[in-house]
Coordinates of C-alpha atoms in Angstrom, one line a residue:
X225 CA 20.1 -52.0 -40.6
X226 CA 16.5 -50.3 -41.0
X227 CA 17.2 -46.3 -41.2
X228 CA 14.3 -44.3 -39.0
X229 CA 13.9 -40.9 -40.9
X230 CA 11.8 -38.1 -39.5
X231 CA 11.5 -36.2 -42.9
X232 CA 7.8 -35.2 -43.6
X233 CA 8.9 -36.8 -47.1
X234 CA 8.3 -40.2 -45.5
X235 CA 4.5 -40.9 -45.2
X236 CA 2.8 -41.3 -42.5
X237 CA 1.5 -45.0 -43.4
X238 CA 5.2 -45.7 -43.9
X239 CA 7.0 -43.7 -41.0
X240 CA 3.8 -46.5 -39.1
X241 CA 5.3 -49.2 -40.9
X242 CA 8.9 -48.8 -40.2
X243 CA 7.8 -48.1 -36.3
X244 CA 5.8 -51.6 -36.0
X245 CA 9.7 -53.4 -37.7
X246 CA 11.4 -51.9 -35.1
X247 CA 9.2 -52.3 -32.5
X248 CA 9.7 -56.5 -33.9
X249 CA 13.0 -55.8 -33.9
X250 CA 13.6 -54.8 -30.0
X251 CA 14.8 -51.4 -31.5
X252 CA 12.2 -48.9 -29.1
X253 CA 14.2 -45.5 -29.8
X254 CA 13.7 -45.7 -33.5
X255 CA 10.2 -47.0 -33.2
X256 CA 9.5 -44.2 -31.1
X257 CA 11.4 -41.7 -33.9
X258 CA 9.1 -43.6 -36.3
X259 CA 5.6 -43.1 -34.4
X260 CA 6.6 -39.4 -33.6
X261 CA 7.0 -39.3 -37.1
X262 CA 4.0 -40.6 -38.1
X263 CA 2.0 -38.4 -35.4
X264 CA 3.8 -35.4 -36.9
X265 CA 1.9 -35.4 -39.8
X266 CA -1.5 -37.1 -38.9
X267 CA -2.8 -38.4 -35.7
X268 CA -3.9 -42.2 -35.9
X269 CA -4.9 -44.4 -33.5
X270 CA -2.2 -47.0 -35.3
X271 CA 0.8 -44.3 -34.5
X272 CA -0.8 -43.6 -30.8
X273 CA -0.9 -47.5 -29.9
X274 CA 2.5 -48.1 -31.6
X275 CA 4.2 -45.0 -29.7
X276 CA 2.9 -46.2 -26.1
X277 CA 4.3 -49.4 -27.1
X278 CA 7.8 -47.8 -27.3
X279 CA 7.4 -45.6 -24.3
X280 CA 6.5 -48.5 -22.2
X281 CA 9.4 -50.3 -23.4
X282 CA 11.6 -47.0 -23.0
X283 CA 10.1 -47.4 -19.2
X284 CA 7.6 -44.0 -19.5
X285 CA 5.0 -45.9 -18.1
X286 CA 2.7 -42.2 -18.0
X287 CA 3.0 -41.2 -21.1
X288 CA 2.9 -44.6 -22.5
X289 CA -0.8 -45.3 -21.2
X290 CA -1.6 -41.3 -22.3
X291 CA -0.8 -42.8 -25.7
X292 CA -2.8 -46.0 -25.4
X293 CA -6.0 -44.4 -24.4
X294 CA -5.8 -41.7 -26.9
X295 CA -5.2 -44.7 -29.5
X296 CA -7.9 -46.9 -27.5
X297 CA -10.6 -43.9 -28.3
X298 CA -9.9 -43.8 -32.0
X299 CA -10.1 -47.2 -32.2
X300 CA -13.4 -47.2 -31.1
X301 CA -14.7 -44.8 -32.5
X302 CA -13.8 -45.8 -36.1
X303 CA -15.4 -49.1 -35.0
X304 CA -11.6 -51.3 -34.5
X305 CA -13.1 -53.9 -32.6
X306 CA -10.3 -56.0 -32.5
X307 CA -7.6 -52.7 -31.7
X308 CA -9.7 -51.3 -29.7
X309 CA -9.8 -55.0 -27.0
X310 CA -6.2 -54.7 -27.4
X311 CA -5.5 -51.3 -26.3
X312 CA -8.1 -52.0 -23.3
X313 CA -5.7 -54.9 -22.0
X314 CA -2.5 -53.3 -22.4
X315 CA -4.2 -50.0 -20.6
X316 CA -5.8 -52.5 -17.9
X317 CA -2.2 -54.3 -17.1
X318 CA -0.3 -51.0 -17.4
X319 CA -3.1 -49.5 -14.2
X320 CA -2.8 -52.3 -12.7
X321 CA 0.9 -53.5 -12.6
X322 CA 2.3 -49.5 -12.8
X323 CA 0.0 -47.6 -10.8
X324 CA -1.8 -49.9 -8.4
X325 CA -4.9 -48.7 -9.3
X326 CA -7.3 -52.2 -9.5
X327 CA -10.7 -50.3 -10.0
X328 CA -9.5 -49.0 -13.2
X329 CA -7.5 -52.0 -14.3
X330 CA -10.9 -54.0 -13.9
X331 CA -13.0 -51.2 -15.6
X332 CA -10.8 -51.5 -19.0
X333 CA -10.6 -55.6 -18.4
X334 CA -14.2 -55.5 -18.4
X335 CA -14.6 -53.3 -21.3
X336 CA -12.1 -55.6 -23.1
X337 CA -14.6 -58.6 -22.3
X338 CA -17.2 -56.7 -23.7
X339 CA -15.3 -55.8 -26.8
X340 CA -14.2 -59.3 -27.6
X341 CA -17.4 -60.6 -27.3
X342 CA -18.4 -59.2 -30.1
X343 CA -16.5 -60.7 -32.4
X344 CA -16.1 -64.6 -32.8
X345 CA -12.0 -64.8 -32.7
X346 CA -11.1 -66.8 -30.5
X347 CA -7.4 -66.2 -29.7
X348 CA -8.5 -63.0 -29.2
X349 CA -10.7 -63.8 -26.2
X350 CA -8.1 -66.1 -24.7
X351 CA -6.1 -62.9 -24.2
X352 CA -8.2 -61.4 -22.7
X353 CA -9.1 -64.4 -20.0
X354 CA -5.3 -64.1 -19.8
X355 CA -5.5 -60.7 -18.9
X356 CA -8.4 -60.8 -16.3
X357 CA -6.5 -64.0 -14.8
X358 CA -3.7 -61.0 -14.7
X359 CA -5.2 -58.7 -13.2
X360 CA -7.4 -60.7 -10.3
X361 CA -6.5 -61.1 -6.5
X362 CA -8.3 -63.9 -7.0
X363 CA -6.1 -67.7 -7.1
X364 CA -9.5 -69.8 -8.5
X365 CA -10.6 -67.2 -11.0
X366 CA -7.3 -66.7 -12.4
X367 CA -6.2 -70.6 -12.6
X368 CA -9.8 -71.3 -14.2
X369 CA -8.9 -68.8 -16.8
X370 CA -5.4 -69.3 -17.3
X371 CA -6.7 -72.9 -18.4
X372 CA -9.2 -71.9 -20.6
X373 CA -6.7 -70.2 -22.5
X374 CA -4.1 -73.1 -22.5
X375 CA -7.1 -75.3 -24.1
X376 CA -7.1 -72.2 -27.1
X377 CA -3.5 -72.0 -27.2
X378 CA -2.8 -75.6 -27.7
X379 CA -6.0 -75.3 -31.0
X380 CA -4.4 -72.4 -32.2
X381 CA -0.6 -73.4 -31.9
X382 CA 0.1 -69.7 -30.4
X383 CA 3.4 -70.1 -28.9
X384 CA 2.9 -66.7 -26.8
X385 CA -0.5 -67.1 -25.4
X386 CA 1.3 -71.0 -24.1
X387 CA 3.4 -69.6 -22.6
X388 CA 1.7 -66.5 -20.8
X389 CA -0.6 -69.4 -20.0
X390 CA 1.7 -71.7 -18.2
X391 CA 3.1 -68.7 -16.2
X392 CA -0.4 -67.4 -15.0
X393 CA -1.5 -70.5 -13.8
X394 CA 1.8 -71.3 -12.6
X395 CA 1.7 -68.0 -10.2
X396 CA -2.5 -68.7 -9.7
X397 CA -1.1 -72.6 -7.9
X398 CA 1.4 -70.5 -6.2
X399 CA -1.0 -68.1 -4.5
X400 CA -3.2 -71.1 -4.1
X401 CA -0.4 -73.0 -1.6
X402 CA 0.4 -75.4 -3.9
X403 CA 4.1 -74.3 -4.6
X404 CA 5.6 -77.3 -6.1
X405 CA 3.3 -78.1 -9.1
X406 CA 3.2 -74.3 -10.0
X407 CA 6.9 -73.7 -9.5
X408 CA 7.2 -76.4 -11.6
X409 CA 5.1 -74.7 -14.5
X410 CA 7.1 -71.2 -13.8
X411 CA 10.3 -73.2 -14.4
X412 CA 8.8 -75.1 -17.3
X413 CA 7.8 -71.8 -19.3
X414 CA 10.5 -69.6 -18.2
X415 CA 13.3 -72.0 -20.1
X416 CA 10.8 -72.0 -23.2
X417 CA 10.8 -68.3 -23.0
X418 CA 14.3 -67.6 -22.5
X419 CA 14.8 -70.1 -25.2
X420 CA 14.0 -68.7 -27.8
X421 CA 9.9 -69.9 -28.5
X422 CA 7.7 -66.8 -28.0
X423 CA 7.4 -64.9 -31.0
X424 CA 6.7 -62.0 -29.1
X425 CA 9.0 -60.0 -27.4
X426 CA 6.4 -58.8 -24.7
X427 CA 6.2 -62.5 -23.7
X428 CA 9.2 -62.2 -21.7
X429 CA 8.3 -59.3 -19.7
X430 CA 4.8 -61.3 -18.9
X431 CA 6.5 -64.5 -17.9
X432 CA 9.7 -62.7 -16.6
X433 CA 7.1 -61.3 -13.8
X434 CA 5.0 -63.6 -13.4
X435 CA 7.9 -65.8 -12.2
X436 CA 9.4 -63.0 -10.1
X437 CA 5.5 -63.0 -8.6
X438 CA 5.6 -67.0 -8.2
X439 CA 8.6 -66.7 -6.4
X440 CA 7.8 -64.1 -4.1
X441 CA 5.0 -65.8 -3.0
X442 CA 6.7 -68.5 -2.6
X443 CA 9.4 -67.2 -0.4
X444 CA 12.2 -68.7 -3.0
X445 CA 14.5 -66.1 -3.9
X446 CA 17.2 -68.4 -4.8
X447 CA 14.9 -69.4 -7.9
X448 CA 14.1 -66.0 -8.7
X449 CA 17.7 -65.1 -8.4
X450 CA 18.7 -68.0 -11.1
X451 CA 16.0 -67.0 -13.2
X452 CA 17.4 -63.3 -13.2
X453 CA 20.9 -64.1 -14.4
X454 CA 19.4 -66.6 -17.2
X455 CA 17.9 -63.1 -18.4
X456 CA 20.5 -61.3 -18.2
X457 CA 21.5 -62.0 -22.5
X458 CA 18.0 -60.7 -23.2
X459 CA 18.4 -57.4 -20.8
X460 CA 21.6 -57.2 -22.5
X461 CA 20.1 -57.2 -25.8
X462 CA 16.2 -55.5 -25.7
X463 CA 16.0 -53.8 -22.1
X464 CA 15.4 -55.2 -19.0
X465 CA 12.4 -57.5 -19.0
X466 CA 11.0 -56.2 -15.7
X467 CA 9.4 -53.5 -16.7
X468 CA 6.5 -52.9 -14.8
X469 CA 6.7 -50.8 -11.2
X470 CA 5.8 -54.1 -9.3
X471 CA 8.5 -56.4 -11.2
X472 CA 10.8 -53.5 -10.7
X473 CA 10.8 -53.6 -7.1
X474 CA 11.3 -57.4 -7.0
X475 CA 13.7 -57.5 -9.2
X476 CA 15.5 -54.8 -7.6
X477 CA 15.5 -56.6 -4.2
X478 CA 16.8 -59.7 -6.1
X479 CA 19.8 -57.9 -7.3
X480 CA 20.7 -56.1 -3.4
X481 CA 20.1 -60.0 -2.2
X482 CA 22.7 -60.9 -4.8
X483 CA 25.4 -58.0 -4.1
X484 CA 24.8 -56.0 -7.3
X485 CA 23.9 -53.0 -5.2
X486 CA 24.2 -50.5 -8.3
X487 CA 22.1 -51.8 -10.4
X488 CA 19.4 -52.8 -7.7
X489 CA 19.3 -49.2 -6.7
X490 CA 19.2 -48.0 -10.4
X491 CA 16.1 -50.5 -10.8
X492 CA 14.3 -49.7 -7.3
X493 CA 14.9 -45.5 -8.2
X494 CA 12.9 -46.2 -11.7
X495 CA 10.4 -48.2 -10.1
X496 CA 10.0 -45.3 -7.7
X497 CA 9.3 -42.7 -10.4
X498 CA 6.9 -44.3 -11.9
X499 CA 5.2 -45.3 -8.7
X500 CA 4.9 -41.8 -7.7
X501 CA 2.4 -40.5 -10.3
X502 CA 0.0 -43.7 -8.8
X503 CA 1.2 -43.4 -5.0
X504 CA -0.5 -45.7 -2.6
X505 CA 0.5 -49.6 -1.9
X506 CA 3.0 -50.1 -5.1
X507 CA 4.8 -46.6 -3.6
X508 CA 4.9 -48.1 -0.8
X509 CA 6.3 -51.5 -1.3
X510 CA 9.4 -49.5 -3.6
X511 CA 9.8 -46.8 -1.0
X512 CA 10.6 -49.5 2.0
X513 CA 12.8 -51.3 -0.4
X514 CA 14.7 -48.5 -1.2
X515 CA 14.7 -47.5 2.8
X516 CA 16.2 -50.9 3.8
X517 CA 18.8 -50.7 0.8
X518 CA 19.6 -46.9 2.3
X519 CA 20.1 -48.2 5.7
X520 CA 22.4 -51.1 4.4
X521 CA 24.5 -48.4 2.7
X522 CA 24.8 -46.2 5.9
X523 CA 22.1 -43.4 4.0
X524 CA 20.1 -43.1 7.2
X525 CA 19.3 -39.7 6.6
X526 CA 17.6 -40.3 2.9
X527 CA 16.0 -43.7 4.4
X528 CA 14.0 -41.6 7.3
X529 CA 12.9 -39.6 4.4
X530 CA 11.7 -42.4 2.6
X531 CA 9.9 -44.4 5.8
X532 CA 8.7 -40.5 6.4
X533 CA 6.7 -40.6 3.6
X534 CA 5.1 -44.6 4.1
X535 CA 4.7 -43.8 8.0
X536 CA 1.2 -45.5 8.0
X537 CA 2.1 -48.7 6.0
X538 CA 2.4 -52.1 7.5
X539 CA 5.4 -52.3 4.8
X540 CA 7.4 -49.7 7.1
X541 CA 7.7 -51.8 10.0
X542 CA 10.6 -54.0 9.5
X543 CA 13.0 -51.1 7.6
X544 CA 11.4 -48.4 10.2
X545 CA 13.2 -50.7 12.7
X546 CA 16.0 -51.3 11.4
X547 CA 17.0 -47.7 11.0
X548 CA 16.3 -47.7 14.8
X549 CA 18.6 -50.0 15.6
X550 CA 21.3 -48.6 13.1
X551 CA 20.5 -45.4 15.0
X552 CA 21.3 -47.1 18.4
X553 CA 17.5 -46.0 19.1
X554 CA 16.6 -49.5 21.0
X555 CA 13.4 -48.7 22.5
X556 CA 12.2 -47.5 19.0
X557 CA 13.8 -50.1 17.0
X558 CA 12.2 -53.2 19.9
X559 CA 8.0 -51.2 19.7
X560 CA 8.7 -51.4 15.6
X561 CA 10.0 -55.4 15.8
X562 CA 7.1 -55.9 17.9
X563 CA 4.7 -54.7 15.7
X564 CA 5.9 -55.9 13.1
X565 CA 5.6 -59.7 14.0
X566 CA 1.8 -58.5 15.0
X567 CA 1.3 -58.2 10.7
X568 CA -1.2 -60.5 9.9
X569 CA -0.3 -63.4 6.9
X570 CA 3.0 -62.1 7.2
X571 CA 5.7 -64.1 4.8
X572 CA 7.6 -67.2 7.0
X573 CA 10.9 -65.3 6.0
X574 CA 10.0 -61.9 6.8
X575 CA 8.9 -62.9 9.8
X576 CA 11.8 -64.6 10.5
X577 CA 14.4 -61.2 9.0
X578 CA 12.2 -59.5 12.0
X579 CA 13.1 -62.7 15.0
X580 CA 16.4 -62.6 13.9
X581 CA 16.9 -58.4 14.0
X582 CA 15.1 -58.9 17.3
X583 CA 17.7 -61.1 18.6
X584 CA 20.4 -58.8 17.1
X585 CA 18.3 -55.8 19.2
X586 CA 18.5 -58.1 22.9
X587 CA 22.1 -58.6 22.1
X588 CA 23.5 -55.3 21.9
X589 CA 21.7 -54.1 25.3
X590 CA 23.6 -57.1 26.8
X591 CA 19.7 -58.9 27.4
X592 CA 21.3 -63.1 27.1
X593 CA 18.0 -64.3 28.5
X594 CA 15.6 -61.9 25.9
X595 CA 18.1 -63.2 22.9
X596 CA 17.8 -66.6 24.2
X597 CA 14.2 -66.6 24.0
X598 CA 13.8 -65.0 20.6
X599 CA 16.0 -67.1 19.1
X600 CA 14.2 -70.3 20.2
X601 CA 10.8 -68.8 18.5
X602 CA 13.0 -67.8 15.7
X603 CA 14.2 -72.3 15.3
X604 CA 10.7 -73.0 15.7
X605 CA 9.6 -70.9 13.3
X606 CA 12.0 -71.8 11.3
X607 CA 11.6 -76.0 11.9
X608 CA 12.4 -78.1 8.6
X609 CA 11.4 -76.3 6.0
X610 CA 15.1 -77.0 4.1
X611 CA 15.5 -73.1 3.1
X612 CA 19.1 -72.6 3.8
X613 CA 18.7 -68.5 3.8
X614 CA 16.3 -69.3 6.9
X615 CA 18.5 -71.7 8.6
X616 CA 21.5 -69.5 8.5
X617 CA 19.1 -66.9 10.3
X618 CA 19.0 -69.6 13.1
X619 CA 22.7 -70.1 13.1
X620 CA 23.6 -66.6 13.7
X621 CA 21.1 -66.0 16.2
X622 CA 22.4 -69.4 18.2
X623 CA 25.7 -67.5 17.6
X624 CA 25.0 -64.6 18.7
X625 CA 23.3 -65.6 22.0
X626 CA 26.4 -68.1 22.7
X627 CA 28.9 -65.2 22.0
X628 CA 26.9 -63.1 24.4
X629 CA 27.3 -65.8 27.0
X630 CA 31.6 -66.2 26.6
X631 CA 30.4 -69.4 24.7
X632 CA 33.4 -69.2 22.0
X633 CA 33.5 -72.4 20.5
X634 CA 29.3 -72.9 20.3
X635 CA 29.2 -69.4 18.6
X636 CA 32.0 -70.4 16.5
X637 CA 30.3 -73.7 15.0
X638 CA 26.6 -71.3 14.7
X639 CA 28.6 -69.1 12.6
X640 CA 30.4 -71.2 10.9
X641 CA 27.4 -73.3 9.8
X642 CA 25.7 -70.1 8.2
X643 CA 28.4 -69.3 6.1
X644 CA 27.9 -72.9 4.8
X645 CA 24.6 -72.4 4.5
X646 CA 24.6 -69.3 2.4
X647 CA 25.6 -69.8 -1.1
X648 CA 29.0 -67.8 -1.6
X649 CA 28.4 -66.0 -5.0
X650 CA 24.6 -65.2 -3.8
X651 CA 24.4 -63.7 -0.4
X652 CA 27.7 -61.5 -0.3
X653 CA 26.3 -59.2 2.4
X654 CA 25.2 -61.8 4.8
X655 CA 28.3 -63.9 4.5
X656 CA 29.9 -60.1 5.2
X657 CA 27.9 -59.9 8.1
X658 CA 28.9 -63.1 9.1
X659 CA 32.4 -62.9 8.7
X660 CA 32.5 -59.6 10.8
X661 CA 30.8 -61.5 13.8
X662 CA 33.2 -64.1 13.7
X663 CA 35.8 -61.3 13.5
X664 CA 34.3 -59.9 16.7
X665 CA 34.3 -63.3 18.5
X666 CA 37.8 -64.0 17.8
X667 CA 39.4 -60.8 18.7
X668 CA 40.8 -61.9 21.3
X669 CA 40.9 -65.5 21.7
X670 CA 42.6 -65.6 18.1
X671 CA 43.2 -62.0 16.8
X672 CA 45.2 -63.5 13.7
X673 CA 41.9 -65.5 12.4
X674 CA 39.9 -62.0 13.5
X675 CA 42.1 -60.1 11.5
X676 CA 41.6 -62.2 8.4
X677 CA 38.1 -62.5 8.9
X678 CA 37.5 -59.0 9.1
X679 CA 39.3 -57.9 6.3
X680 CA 37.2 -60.6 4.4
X681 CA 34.5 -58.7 5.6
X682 CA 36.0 -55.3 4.6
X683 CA 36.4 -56.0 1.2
X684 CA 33.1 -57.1 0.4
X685 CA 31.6 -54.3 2.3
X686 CA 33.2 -51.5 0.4
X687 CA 32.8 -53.4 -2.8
X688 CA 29.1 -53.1 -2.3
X689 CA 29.0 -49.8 -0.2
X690 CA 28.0 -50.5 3.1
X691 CA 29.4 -47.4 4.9
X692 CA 28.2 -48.7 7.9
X693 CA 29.5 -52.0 7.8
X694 CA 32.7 -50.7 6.6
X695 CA 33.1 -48.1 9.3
X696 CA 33.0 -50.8 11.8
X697 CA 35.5 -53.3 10.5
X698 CA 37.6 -51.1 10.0
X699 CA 37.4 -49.9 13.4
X700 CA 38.1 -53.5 14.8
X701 CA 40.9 -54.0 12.2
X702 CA 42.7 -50.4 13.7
X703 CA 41.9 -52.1 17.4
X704 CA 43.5 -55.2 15.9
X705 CA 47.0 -53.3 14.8
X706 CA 45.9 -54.3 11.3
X707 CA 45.3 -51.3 8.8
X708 CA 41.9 -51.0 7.3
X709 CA 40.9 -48.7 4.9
X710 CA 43.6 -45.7 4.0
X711 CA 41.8 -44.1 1.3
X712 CA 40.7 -40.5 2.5
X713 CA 38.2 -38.7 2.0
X714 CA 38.3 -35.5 0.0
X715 CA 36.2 -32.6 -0.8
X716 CA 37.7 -32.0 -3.8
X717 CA 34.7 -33.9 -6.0
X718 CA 32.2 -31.5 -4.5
X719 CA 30.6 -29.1 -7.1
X720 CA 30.7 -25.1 -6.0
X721 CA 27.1 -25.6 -5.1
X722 CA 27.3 -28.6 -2.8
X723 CA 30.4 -27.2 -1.1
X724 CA 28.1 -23.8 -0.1
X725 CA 25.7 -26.6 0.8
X726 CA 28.1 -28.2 3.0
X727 CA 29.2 -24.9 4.6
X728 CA 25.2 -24.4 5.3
X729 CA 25.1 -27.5 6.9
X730 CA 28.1 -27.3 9.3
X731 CA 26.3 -24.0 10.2
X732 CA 23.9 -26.3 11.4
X733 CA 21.0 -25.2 8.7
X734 CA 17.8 -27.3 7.8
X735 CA 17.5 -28.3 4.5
X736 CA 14.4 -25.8 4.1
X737 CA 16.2 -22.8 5.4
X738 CA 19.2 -23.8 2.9
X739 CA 16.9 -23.7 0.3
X740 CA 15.6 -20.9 1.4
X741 CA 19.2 -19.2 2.0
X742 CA 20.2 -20.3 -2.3
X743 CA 17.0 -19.7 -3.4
X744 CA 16.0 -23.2 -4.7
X745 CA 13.6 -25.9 -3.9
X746 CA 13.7 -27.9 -0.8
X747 CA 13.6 -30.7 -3.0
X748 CA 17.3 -30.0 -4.6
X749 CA 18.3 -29.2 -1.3
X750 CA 17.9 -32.3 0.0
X751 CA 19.2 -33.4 -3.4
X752 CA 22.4 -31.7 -2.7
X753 CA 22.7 -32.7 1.1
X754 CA 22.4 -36.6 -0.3
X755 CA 25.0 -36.6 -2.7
X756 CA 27.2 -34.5 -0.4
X757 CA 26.9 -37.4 1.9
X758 CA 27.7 -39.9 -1.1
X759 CA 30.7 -38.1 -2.5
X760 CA 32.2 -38.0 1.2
X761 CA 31.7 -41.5 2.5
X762 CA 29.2 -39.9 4.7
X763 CA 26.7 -41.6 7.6
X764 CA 24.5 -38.4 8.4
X765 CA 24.4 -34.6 8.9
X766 CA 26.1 -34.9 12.2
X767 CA 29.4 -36.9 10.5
X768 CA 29.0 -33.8 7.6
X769 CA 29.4 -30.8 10.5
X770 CA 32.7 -33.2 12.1
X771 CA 34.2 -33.5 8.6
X772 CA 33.4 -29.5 7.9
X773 CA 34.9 -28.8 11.1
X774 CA 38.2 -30.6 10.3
X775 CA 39.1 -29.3 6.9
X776 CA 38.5 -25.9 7.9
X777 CA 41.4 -26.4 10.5

């Protein structure tokens, strides 16, 4: 095993040389050792570009790019054509894909151009097409350069630039509407990839995202989801592969989609930090993510605070809603629906999430005719487009509307039929969802089959943390004479400083005025009042003042 050593006895060109193997060898803390090494005893734009290499696989995106653009300007100055178009395209994809900012992602594309025309290599320019195709909101350009560099990549035999290739102009298809052939080309390079052929280990990451992109556009998460566990070994082994903010996010919604709740939150809070040094629309897009995971674990309070801080986004619409209607806030939660299915170019899915919560809205106020209505736009939206996620959609909302009406055995086949359609090891909050309704339906025409339904339901809920969810089968279980959940909560994981917290808020404090009262920031006050809620199996400050209340008795 190579042995990183900090001493200053270790030169510099070495401590360099030992960084780039373990930067080969997927090892990024001792590269990182190695470059700070280096750097130690002698600044070089080498060291620089081989540190933010390490940091942007260590996921410090900021200080990563501070590192390439340091590196970038020695490069140039000492005349490094060929270094110096290669820091300009990781600095350009790092703006672009981590901070959202596209004017300065195409101001250090263009500079690359400039660069590489200078010199006569031609793989070297291929990249860089590569790179603009990255980087452009534009389908045409990006397919027209994606096969520019496929023609250079089969002359050259480069495995990596292939491969990039085929993802690029799989995702530029997609964009264009022409899903199937550039699905196919997604699938085609991500089992190369995956396989073993790039050379490169930052190949993956490219293709990884660029199928996550594909898919997104495309409105197939079950691919992306298939894709993401065939990763898995290689996360396992080097990192996770979705490194960038905007991968991040999508990957993070693929793994709440899929149930793994933990890590999807652990990838959507790192996406969220880096996203905050940029702000604007990749913010955004993490920050209404997170919301909507928040709501589905009972966090209300930390969502508003998140959807508080995107107020003016289009993204806000749908999770803004929803923590409306969780909030039994129907005129709110019905003006958000409606504005959202106003969103221009809006996904066929999302718009059908919003017709479906819509229905769910009409229902609870007991409006059959309203739910009725909805869900008929909701089929035809839906139509024969074969995505079973969709479908199931249409099921529930049938179901719904017939349960509303005393129509037992028509909700009974709508709900059944969505639990077919949604694939069991996939969609365990849906089918959770699902399961609780059918619960509900039964209770009293066959409480035996509502009690086993529900405490289907109840499992799979508190294995994935849905407070909310939880609360409320448990609720109908109790109601049922079945037992549902017996473990109580305690204060006894609480630190001294969140129980003077807790004491502050059954006083009925703001979280300013508590920081204000301990003399810290508003920000770890808020800190505090979150995981307080956590530890306790908590909805909101009101349920924190009750559960004060009762253990001071």
């Amino acid at each position: 095993m190579m042995v990183v050593v900090a001493d200053s006895s270790v030169g510099a060109e070495e401590q360099i040389a030992l960084g780039h193997a373990a930067l080969a060898d997927g090892e990024w803390g001792k590269a990182r050792t190695a470059f700070d090494a280096a750097l130690a005893q002698q600044e070089s734009a080498e060291a620089l570009a081989g540190l933010g290499a390490a940091l942007w696989w260590l996921g410090e995106a900021r200080q990563s790019l501070s590192c390439q653009e340091r590196g970038y300007a020695e490069f140039a100055r000492a005349g490094a054509v060929a270094e110096a178009t290669r820091s300009a395209m990781a600095i350009a994809i790092i703006y672009q894909s981590d901070f959202g900012n596209a004017a300065a992602a195409r101001g250090w594309i263009a500079r690359a151009e400039r660069l590489s025309g200078q010199t006569d290599d031609a793989l070297l320019q291929a990249w860089v097409w590569l790179t603009r195709g990255y980087v452009t909101s534009d389908p045409a350009l990006a397919e027209d350069l994606s096969r520019r560099a496929l023609v250079v990549a089969d002359a050259t035999a480069d495995a990596d630039l292939a491969l990039c290739g085929l993802t690029c102009l799989g995702k530029a298809l997609v964009a264009d509407g022409r899903l199937d052939e550039g699905l196919a080309l997604v699938d085609e390079a991500m089992a190369a990839v995956l396989g073993g052929e790039a050379r490169q280990l930052d190949t993956v990451v490219y293709a990884c995202c660029d199928m996550l992109h594909a898919c997104d556009l495309a409105g197939d998460l079950e691919r992306a989801t298939q894709w993401c566990r065939v990763a898995d070994d290689f996360e396992a082994r080097y990192g996770c592969p979705f490194l960038f903010v905007t991968c991040r996010t999508l990957y993070g919604g693929v793994l709440v989609h899929t149930g793994q709740w933990q890590r999807g939150e652990a990838a959507l809070q790192a996406a969220l930090r880096t996203a905050a040094d940029g702000g604007g629309v990749l913010y955004e897009q993490v920050a209404t993510r997170l919301a909507d995971l928040r709501i589905r674990q009972g966090r209300l309070e930390e969502a508003a605070a998140l959807i508080d801080g995107v107020e003016s986004s289009r993204l806000v619409a749908l999770p803004a809603a929803r923590l409306a209607l969780a909030n039994g806030d129907h005129r709110t939660a019905a003006a958000r629906l409606e504005r959202a299915l106003r969103i221009e170019d809006q996904p066929r899915l999302e718009k059908a999430i919003v017709l479906a919560s819509l229905v769910e809205l009409h229902v609870e106020i007991g409006d059959a005719t309203a739910a009725e209505r909805t869900a008929g736009r909701l089929h035809a939206l839906a139509g024969d487009a074969g995505d079973a996620r969709m479908a199931a959609l249409v099921d529930c909302a049938h179901g719904q509307v017939a349960q509303l009406r005393g129509e037992v055995d028509t909700a009974t086949q709508h709900y059944e039929a969505a639990l077919a359609r949604l694939g069991a090891p996939d969609t365990p909050y849906e089918r959770a969802r699902v399961r609780l309704l059918l619960a509900q339906l039964w209770a009293t025409a066959d409480p035996a089959a509502a009690v086993l339904e529900g405490q289907r339901a109840l499992t799979t809920f508190e294995s994935l943390g849905a407070r909310a969810d939880a609360d409320a089968t448990a609720a109908l279980l109790r109601r049922l004479g079945a037992s549902g959940r017996s473990a109580a909560r305690s204060a006894g994981a609480l630190s001294g400083r969140e129980q003077q917290v807790l004491d502050l808020v059954a006083a009925g404090l703001s979280n300013p005025e508590i920081a204000d009262r301990l003399f810290i920031t508003r920000k770890t006050a808020a800190h505090h009042v979150s995981a307080i809620l956590t530890k306790l199996g908590l909805r909101n400050r009101a349920e924190a003042v009750a559960y004060a209340t009762r253990v001071r008795r």
